Coordinates of C-alpha atoms in Angstrom, one line a residue:
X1 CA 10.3 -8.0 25.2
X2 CA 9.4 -8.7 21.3
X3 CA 11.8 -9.2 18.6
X4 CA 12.3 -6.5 16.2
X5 CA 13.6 -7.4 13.1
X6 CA 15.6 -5.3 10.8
X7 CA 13.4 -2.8 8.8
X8 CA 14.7 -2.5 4.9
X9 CA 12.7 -0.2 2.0
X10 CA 15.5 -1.1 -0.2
X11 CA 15.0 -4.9 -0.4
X12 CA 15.5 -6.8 -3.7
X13 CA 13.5 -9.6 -4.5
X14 CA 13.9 -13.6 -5.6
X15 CA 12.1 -14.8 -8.4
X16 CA 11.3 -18.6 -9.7
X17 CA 12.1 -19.2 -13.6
X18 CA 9.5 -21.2 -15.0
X19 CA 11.5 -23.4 -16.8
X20 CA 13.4 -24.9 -14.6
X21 CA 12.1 -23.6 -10.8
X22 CA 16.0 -22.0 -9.9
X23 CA 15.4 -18.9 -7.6
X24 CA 16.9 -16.1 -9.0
X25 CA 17.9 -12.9 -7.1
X26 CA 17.2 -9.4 -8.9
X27 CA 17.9 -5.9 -7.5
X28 CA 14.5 -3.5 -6.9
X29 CA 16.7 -1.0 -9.6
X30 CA 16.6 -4.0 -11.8
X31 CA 12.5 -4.8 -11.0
X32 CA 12.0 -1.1 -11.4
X33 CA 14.3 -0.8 -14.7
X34 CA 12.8 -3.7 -16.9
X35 CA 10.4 -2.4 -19.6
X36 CA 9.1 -6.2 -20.6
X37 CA 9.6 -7.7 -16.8
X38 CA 11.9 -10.3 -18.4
X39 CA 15.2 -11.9 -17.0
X40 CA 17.3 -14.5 -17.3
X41 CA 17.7 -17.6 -15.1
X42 CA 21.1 -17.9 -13.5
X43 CA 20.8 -21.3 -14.1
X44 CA 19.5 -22.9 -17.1
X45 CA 20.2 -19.3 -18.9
X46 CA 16.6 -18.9 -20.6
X47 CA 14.6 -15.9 -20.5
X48 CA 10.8 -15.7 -18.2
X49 CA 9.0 -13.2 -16.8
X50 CA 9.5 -12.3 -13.3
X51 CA 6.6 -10.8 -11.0
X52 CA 4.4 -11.4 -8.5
X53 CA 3.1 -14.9 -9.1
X54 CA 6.7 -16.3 -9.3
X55 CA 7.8 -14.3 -6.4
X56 CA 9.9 -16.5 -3.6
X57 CA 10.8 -16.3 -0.6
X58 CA 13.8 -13.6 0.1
X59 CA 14.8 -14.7 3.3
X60 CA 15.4 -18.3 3.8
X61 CA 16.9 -17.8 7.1
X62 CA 14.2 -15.5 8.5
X63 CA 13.8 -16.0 12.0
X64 CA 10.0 -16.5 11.4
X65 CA 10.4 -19.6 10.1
X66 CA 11.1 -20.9 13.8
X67 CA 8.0 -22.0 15.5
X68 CA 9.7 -21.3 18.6
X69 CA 11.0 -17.9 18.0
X70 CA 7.9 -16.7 15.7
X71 CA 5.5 -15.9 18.7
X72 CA 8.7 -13.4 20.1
X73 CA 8.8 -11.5 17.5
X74 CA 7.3 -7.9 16.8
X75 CA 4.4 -8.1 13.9
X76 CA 2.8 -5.2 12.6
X77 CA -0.5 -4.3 10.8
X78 CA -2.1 -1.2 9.3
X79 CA -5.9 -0.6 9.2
X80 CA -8.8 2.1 9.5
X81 CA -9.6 0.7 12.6
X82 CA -8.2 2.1 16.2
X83 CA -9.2 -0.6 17.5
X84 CA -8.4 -3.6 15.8
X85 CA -9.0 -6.3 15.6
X86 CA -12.9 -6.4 16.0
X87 CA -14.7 -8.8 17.4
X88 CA -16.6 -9.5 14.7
X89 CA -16.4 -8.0 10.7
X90 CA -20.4 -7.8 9.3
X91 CA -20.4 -7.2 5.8
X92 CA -21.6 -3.2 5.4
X93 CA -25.1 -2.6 4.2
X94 CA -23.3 -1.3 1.1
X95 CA -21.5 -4.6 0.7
X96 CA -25.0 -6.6 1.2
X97 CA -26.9 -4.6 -1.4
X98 CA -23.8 -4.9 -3.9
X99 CA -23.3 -9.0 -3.1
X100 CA -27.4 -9.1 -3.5
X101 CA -27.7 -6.9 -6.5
X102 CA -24.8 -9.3 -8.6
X103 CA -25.0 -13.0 -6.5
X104 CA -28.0 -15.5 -6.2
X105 CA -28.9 -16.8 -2.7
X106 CA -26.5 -19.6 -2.1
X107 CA -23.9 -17.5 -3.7
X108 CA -24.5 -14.3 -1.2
X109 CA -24.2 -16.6 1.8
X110 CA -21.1 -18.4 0.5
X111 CA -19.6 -14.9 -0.1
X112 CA -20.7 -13.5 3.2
X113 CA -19.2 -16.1 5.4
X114 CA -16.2 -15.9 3.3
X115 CA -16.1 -12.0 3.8
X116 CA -17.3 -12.1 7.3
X117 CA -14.8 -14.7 8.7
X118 CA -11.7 -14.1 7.3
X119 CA -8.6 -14.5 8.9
X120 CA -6.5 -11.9 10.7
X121 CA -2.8 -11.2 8.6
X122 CA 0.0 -9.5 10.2
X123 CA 3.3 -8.9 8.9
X124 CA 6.6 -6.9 9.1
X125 CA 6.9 -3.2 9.3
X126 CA 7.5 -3.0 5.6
X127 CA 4.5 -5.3 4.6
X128 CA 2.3 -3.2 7.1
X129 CA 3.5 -0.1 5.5
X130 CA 3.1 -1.2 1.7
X131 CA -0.2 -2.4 2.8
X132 CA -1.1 1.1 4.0
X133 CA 0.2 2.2 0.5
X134 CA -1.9 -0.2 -1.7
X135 CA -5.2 0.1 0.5
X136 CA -4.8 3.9 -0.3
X137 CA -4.6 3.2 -4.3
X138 CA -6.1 0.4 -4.7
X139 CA -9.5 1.2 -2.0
X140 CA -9.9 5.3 -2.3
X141 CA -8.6 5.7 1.3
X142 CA -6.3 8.6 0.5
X143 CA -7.9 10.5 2.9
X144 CA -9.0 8.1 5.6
X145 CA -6.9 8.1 9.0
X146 CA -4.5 5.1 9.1
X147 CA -3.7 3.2 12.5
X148 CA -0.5 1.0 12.9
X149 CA -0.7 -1.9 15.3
X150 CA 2.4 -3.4 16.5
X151 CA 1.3 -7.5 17.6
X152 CA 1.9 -9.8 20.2
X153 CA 0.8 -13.3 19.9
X154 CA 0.0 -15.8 22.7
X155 CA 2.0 -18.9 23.7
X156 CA 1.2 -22.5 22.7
X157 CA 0.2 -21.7 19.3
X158 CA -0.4 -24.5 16.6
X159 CA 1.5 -23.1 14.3
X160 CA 1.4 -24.9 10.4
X161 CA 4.4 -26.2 9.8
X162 CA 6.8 -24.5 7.1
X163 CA 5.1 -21.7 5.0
X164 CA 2.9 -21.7 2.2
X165 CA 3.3 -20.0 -1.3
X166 CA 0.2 -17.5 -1.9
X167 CA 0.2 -17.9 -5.7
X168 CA -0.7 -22.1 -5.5
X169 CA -2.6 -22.6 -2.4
X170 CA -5.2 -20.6 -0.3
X171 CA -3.5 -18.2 2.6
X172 CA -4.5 -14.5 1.7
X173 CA -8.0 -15.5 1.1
X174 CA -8.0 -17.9 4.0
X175 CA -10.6 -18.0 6.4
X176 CA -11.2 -18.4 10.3
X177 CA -13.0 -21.3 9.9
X178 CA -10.9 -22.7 7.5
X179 CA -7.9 -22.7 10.1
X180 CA -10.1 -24.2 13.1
X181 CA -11.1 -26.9 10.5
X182 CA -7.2 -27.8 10.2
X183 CA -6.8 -27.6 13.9
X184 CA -3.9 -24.6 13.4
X185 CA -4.1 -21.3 14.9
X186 CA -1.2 -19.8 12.5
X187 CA -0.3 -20.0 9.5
X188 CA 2.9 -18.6 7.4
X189 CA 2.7 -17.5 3.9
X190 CA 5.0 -15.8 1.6
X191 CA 3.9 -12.5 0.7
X192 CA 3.3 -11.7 -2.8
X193 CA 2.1 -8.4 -2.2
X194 CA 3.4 -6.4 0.4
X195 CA 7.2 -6.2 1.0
X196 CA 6.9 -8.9 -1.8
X197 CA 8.9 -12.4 -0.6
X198 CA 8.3 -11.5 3.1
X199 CA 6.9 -14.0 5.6
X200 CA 3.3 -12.9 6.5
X201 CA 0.5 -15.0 9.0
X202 CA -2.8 -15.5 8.5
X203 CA -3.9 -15.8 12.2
X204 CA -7.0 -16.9 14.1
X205 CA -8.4 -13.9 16.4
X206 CA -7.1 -15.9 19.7
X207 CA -3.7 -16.1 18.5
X208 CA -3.4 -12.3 19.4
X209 CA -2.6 -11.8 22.8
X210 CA -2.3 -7.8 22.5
X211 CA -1.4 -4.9 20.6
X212 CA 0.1 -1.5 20.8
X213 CA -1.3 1.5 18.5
X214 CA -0.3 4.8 17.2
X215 CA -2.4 7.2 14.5
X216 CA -0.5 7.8 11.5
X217 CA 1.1 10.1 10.3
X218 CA 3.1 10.6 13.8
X219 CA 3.3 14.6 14.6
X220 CA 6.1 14.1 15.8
X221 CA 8.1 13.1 12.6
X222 CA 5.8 15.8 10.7
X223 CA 9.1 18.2 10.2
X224 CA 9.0 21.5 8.6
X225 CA 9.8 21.8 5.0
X226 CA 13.2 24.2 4.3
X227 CA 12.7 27.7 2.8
X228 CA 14.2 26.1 -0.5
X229 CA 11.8 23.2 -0.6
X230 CA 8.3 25.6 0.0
X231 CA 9.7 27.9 -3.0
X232 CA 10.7 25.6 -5.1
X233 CA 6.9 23.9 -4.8
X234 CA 5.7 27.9 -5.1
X235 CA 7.8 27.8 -8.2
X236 CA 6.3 24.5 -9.4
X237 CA 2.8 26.2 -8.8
X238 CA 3.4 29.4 -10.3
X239 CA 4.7 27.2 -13.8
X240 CA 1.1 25.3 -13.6
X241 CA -0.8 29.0 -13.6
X242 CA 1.1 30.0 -16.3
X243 CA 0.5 26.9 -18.1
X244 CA -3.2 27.3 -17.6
X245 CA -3.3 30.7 -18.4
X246 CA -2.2 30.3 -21.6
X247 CA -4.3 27.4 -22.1
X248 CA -7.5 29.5 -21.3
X249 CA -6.4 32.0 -23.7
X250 CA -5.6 29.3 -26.1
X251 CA -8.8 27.4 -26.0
X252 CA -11.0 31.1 -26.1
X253 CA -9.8 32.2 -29.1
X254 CA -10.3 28.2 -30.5
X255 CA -13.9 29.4 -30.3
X256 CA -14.2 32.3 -31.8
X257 CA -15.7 30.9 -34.8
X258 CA -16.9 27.3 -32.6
X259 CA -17.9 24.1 -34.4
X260 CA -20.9 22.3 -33.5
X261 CA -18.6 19.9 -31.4
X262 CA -16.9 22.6 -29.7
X263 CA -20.2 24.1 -28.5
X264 CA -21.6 20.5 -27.7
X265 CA -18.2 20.0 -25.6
X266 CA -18.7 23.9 -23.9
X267 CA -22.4 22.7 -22.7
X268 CA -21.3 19.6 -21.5
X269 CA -18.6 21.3 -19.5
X270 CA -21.3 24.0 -18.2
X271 CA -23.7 22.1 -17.3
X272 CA -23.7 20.6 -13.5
X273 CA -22.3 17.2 -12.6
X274 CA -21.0 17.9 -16.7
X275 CA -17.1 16.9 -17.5
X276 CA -14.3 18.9 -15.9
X277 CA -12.2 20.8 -18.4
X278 CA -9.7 19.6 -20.3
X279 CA -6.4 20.8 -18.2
X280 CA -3.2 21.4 -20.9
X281 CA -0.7 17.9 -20.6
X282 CA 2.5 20.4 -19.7
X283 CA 1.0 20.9 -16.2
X284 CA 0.4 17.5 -15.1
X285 CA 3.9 16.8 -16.5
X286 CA 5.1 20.0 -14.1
X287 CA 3.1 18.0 -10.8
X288 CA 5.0 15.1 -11.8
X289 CA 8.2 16.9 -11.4
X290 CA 7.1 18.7 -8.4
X291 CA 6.7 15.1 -6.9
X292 CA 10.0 13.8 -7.9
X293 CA 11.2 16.3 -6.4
X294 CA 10.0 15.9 -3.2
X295 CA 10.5 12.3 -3.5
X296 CA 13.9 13.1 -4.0
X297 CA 14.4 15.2 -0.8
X298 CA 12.0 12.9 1.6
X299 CA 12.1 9.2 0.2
X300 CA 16.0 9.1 -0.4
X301 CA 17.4 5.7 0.0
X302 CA 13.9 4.0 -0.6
X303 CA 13.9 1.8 -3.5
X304 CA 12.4 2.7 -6.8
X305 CA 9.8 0.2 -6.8
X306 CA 8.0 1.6 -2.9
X307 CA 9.2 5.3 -3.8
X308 CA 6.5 4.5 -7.0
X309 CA 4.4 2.8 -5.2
X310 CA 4.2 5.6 -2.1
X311 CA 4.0 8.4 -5.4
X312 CA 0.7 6.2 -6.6
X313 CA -0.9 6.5 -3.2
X314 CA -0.4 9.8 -2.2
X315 CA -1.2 11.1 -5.8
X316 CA 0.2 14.7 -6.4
X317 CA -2.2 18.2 -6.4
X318 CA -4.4 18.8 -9.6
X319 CA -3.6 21.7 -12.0
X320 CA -7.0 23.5 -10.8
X321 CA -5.5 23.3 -6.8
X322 CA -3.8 26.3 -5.4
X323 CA -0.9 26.5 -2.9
X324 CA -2.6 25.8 0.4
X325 CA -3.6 22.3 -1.2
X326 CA 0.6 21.9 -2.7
X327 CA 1.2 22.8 1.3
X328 CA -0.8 20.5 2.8
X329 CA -0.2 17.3 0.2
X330 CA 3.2 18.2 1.1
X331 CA 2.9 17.9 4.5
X332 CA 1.2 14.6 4.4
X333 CA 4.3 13.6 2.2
X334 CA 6.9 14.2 5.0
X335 CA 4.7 12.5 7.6
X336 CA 4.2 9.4 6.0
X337 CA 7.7 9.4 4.3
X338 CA 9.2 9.1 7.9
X339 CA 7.8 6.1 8.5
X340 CA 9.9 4.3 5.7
X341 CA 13.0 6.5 6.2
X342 CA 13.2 6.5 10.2
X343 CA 11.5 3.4 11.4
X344 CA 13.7 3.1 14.8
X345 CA 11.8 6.0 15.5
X346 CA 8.5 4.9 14.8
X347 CA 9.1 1.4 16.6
X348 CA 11.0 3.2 19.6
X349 CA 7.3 5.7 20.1
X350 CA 5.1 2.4 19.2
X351 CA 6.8 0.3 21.8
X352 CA 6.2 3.2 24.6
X353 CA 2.4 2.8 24.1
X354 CA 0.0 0.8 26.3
X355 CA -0.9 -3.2 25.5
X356 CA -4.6 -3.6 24.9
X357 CA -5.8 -7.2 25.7
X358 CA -7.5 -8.7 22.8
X359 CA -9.8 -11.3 24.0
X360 CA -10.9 -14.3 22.7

């Protein structure tokens, strides 16, 4: 039986001053509160900037840092793919025309065994998670299905010894080959990314023995909104219509006697494939609050820094949507919101599933 470790959306975070290397520990409120990003060392009391490229590790008694105990524990990964991992990652043709169109030869073919044989990464449940959350802001897969792979690895592993920091030395980027060539099969890194400070691996495909798979969101955790939350989001609609209504009228009697520009600007918007129209600042400022709003009812106890970054991926209906859009974004909200605010759950239905052998 695997090793779970204890799930926490509400981690705090360990940063390096620059000027004299001290780790210093600061609160997500704090990392979410700081206009400038600046704090001062505990130690030799100057001020630097904290973020991701002085992030350290946040557990220096994580039980990953055991060779012995790092193949029993439970690792997790998020992806596009059911069935991951493949036996093999070609570049797509859209990838080779793009690489081709911007690289010379030798370039492309450096890039493309790069790309083609990179390394495997698993991590916690969080990392998985905020992985799943940056893929769908950072790669426009808001509205791809998400898988989440819970990982085994095999016995007799050459595992690297200690971990290595992301931000100095190649692990992220790392490839399959690259691993072979330094006879190791694992290697751990700290995460600068995804549940930032974490211990991640870079793997080689063999290291996996098998995984277990679920499709995400889980049905099961998909629970129905109350009667207070659909009218307040009603109520949060029925503000933006009145917004834009009053905009409409606003902007038709702007052209009863039109500029030049303003009849330039009504083409543009008229013609096909032209602009969209300007929608009126008050109702994206009214979908903001209808998100905090549900953030406040779904996400509670998440910190501030994943409750922004989970707002940022799931993005929040346009003025021009109607209710049946606010309904189903909503939806979607609650289902992937569960998996940060009842993970036992999520573990407990992952574990049930079937092992699928990954060979070598």
């Amino acid at each position: 039986m695997l090793i779970e470790r204890r799930v926490d959306f509400t981690h705090g975070y360990r940063m390096r001053c620059e000027n004299c290397g001290a780790g210093n520990w600061l609160s997500a409120d704090e990392y979410a509160g700081s206009p400038d990003a600046m704090m001062v060392c505990s130690e030799c009391k100057e001020d630097f900037q904290f973020g991701r490229r002085v992030i350290e590790l946040r557990d220096p008694d994580d039980a990953a840092l055991g060779d012995s105990v790092l193949p029993q524990l439970a690792w997790y990964h998020t992806t596009t793919h059911p069935e991951w991992p493949p036996a093999s990652k070609p570049l797509s043709d859209q990838e080779i025309r793009h690489y081709r169109a911007g690289l010379p030869p030798e370039e492309f073919e450096r890039r493309r065994q790069v790309d083609e044989n990179q390394a495997l990464h698993i991590g916690t449940y969080e990392a998985a998670l905020e992985s799943m959350l940056r893929r769908m802001t950072e790669q426009d897969d808001r509205q791809s299905a998400f898988y989440l792979h819970r990982v085994r690895l095999g016995h007799g592993l050459q595992i690297e010894p200690g971990y290595r920091d992301e931000n100095k030395v190649p692990a992220a980027k790392i490839t399959s080959t690259t691993l072979a060539d330094e006879g190791v099969d694992v290697i751990r890194y700290v995460n600068a990314y995804e549940s930032m400070g974490s211990i991640s691996l870079a793997v080689v495909r063999g290291a996996i023995e098998s995984t277990q798979m679920i499709a995400l969101p889980l049905p099961g955790l998909v629970t129905k909104p109350s009667n207070l939350t659909t009218e307040q989001i009603q109520t949060f609609r029925a503000d933006v219509r009145s917004i834009r209504s009053k905009h409409a009228i606003g902007a038709a009697d702007s052209l009863k006697s039109p500029t030049p520009l303003d009849r330039l600007r009504q083409r543009a918007y008229e013609r096909p494939g032209g602009p969209p129209l300007l929608e009126p600042n008050e109702a994206y400022k009214v979908l903001r609050d209808m998100a905090d709003f549900v953030a406040d009812q779904y996400l509670d106890g998440v910190s501030p820094v994943i409750r922004d970054d989970f707002l940022h991926a799931l993005h929040r209906p346009e003025p021009a949507d109607g209710g049946e859009v606010d309904l189903a974004w909503l939806s979607k909200f609650i289902g992937l919101a569960a998996l940060l605010t009842r993970p036992d759950e999520v573990q407990k239905l992952l574990s049930a599933r079937p092992w699928r052998a990954v060979t070598a």
